[in-house]
Every structure is written in C-alpha cells, then in structure tokens.
mmCIF file of C-alpha atoms in Angstrom:
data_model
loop_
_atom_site.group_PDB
_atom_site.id
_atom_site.type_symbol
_atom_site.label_atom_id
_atom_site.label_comp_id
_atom_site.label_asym_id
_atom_site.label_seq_id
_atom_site.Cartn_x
_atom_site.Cartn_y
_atom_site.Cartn_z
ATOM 1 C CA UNK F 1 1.576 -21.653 -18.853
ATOM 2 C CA UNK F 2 5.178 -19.646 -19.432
ATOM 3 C CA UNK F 3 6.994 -19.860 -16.199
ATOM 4 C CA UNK F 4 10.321 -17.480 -15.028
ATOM 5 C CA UNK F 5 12.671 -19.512 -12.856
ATOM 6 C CA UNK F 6 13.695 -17.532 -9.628
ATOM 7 C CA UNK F 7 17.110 -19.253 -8.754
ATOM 8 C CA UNK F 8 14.954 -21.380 -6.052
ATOM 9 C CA UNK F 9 14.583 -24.172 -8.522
ATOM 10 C CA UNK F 10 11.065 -23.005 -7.980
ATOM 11 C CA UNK F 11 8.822 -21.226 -10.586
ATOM 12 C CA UNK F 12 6.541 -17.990 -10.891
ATOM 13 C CA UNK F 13 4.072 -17.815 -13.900
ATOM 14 C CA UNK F 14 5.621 -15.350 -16.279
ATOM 15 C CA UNK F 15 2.279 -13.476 -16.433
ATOM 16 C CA UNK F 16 2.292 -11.240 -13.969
ATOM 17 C CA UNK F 17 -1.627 -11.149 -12.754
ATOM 18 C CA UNK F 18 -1.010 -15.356 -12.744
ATOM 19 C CA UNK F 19 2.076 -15.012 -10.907
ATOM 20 C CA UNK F 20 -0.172 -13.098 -8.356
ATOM 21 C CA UNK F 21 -2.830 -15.595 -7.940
ATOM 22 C CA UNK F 22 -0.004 -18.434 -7.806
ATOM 23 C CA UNK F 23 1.713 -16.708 -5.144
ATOM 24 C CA UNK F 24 -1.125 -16.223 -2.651
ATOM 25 C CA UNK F 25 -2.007 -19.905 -3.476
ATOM 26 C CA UNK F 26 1.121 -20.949 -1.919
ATOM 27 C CA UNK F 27 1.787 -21.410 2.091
ATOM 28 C CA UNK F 28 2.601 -17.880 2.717
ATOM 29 C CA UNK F 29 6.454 -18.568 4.108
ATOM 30 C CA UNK F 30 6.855 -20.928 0.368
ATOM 31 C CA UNK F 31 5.385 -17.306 -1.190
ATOM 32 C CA UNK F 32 7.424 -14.942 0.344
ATOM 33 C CA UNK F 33 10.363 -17.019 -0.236
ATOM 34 C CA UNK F 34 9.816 -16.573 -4.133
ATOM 35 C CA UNK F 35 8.631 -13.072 -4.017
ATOM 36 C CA UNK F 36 11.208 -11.984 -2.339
ATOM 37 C CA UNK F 37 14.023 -13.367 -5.013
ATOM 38 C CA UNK F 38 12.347 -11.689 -7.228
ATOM 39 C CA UNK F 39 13.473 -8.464 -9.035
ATOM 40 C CA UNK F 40 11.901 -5.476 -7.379
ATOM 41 C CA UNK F 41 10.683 -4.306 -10.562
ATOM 42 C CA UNK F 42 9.301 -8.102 -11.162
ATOM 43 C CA UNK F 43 7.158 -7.498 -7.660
ATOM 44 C CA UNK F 44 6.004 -4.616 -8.544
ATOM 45 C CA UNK F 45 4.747 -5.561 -11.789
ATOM 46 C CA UNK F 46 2.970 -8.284 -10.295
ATOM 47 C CA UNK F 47 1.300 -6.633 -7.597
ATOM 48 C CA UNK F 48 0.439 -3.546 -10.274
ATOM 49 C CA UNK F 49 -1.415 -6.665 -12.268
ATOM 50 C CA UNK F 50 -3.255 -7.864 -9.259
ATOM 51 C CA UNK F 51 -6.729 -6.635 -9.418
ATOM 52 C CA UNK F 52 -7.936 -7.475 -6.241
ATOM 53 C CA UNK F 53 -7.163 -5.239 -3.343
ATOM 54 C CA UNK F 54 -7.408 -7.388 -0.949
ATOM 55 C CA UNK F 55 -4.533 -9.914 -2.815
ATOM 56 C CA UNK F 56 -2.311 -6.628 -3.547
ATOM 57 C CA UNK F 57 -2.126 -5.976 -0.220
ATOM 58 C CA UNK F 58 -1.139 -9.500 0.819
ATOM 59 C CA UNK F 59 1.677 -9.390 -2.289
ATOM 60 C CA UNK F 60 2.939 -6.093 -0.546
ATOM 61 C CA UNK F 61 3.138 -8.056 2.714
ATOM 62 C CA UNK F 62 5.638 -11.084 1.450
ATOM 63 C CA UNK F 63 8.506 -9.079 1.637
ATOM 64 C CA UNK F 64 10.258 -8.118 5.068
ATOM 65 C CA UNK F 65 9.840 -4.406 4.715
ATOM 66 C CA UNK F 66 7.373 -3.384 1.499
ATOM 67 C CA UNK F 67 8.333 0.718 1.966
ATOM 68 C CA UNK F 68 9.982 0.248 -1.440
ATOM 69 C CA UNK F 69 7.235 -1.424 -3.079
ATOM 70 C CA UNK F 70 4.903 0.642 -1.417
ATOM 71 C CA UNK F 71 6.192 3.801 -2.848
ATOM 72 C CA UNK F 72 7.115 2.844 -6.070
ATOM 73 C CA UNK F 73 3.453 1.948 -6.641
ATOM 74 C CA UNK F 74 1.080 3.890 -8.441
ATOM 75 C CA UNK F 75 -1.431 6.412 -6.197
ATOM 76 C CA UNK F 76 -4.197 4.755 -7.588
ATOM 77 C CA UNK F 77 -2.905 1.066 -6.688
ATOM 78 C CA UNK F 78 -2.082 2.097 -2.884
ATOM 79 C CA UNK F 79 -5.500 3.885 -2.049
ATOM 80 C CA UNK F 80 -7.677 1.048 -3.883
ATOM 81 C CA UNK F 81 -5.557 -1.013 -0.768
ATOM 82 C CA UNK F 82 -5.901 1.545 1.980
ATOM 83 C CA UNK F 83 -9.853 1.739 0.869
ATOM 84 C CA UNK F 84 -10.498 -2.124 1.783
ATOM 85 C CA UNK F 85 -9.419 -1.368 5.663
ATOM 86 C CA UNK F 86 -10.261 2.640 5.895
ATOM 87 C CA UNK F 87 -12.074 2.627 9.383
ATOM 88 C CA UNK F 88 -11.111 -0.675 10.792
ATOM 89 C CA UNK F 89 -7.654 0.603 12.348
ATOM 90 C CA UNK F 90 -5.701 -1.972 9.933
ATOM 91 C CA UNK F 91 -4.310 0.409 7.359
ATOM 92 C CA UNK F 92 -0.991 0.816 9.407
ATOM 93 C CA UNK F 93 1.188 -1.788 7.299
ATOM 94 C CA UNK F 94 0.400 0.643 4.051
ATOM 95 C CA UNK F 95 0.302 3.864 5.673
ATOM 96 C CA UNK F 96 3.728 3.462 7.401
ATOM 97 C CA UNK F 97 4.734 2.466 3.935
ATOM 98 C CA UNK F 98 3.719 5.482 1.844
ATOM 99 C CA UNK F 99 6.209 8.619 0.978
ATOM 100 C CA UNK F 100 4.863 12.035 1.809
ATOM 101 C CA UNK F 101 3.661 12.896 -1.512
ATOM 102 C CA UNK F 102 1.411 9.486 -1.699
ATOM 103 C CA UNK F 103 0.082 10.598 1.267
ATOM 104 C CA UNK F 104 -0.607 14.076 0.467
ATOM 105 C CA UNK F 105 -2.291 13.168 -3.058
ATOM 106 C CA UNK F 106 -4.316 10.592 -1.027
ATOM 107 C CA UNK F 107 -5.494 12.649 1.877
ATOM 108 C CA UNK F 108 -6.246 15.431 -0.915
ATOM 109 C CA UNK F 109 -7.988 13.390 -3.511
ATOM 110 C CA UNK F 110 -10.098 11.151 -0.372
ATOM 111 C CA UNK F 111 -10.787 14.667 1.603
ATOM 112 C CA UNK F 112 -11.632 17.519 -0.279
ATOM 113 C CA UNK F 113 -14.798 17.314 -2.166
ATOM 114 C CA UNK F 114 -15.613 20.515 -4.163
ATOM 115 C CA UNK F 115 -12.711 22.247 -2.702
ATOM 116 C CA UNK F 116 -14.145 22.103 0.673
ATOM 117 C CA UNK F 117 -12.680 19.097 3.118
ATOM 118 C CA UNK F 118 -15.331 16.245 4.277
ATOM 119 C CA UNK F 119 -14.971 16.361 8.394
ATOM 120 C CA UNK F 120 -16.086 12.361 8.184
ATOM 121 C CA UNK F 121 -13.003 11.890 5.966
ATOM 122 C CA UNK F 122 -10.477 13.498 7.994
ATOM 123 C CA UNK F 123 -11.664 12.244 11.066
ATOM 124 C CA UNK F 124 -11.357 8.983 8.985
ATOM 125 C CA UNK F 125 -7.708 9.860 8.198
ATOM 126 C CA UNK F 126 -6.648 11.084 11.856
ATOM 127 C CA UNK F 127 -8.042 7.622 13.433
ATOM 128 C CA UNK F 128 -6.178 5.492 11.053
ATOM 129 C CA UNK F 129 -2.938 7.969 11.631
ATOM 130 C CA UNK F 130 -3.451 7.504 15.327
ATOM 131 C CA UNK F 131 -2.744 3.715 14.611
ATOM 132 C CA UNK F 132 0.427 4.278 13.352
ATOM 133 C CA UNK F 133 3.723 3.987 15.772
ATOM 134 C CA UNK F 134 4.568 7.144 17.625
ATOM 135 C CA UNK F 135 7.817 7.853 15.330
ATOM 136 C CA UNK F 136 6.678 6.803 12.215
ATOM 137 C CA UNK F 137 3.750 9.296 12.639
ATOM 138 C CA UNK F 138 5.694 11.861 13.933
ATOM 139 C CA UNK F 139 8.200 11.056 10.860
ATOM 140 C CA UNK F 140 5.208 11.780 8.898
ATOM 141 C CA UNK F 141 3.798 14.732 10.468
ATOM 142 C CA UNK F 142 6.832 16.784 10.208
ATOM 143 C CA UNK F 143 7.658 16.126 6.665
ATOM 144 C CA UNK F 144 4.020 17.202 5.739
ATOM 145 C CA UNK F 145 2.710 20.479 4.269
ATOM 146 C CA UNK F 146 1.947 22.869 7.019
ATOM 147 C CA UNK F 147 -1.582 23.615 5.468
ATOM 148 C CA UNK F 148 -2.469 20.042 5.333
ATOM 149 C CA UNK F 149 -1.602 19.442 9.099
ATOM 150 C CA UNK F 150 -4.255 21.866 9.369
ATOM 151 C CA UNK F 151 -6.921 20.015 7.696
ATOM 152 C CA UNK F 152 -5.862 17.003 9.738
ATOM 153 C CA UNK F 153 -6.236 19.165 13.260
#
C-alpha cells in the first residue's frame, strides 16, 4: 500500500477511500491529528471517497471547525450524511455547516415531491432546524429565500 507522509512522521494511505478507513481506525485524537495536516483539498478528497455515511460524517468531524469541508462538498455527499440522522435531532454538526445554497437544494430536492411540498418532510426539516443554536439558525433564516421560509412556516 502507497502511503503520503503528512509532516507528522506519520502516514495516510495515498488512496483516498483507504486513507478513510485508516483514519477512523485510529484513536480519534491520533486521527484528527493527521487529518487535520492534511491539505484541505486532500480531506476533501478523502471524505468524497468514503462511501459510508456514517464514516463521512465522522471524517467531517476530525477537524476543529468542518464549515469549509462541509461546503466545499458535493450536495449529494452532505444529504447522503444528513439522511443517516434526519429525525433523531443529531444533524446539527452538518446543518450548522452547510452554505445557504446546500441548504436550499437540500430542503428543495428532500421536500417537494411533484412540485407540491411533503408536510412530513418539512416538519422533518423545522425539528432538526430547531436543534440548531439560536444564531446560527437565525444566521440561516435570514440569508434564505423568502418563499422557502414559507414552506418551512
């Protein structure tokens, strides 16, 4: 196995969907440690390869504050992760992590079925939004479209 030295003196598998796996095999503070001397676009990549949900979202959780990684993730890559926890209150490390359009092309693509919006799903939505902290939802809430606040209430 190819391995990319990280300055540590420790080593991540080149690969990145074996980097992954290596990673969360790791005590978490050893993992983060390495992740986080990592090139951002080297995380990403490696949390992009990850199949698992579940493991993406503990990748996204090594570094301090994973905004960045959050939002330079694909659409597709962030809802898979919000999916696993949708419902459980626990979605409030990603959602306080998304940009405004993610969320928007989420809510949209999750809500509306056949142009008409699912009531389950947004009361779905609003109960993980309630989760979030007061200024980061309010943060959120004012940057968003004026016709989707109106879906949401």
């Amino acid at each position: 196995m190819n391995y990319g030295a990280n300055g540590s003196g420790l080593a991540v598998p080149v690969d990145p969907s074996a980097a992954g796996s290596y990673l969360l095999s790791l005590d978490a503070t050893l993992a983060s440690d390495l992740f986080v001397e990592l090139a951002d676009g080297r995380q990403l990549e490696i949390i992009e390869a990850t199949p698992d949900p579940y493991d993406r979202e503990e990748l996204y959780y090594l570094v301090p504050d994973c905004t960045e990684l959050v939002q330079a993730s694909s659409v597709e890559r962030v809802l898979e992760v919000l999916n696993t926890a949708m419902g459980t209150g626990l979605t409030c490390g990603i959602l306080s992590a998304v940009s405004v359009p993610q969320f928007t092309e989420m809510f949209t693509r999750t809500v509306f079925q056949d142009g008409a919006p699912d009531r389950e799903m947004v009361a779905l939505w609003v109960a993980e939004l309630t989760e979030l902290e007061p200024d980061e939802l309010t943060g959120l809430l004012n940057q968003l479209d004026v016709e989707l606040l109106a879906e949401l209430f």
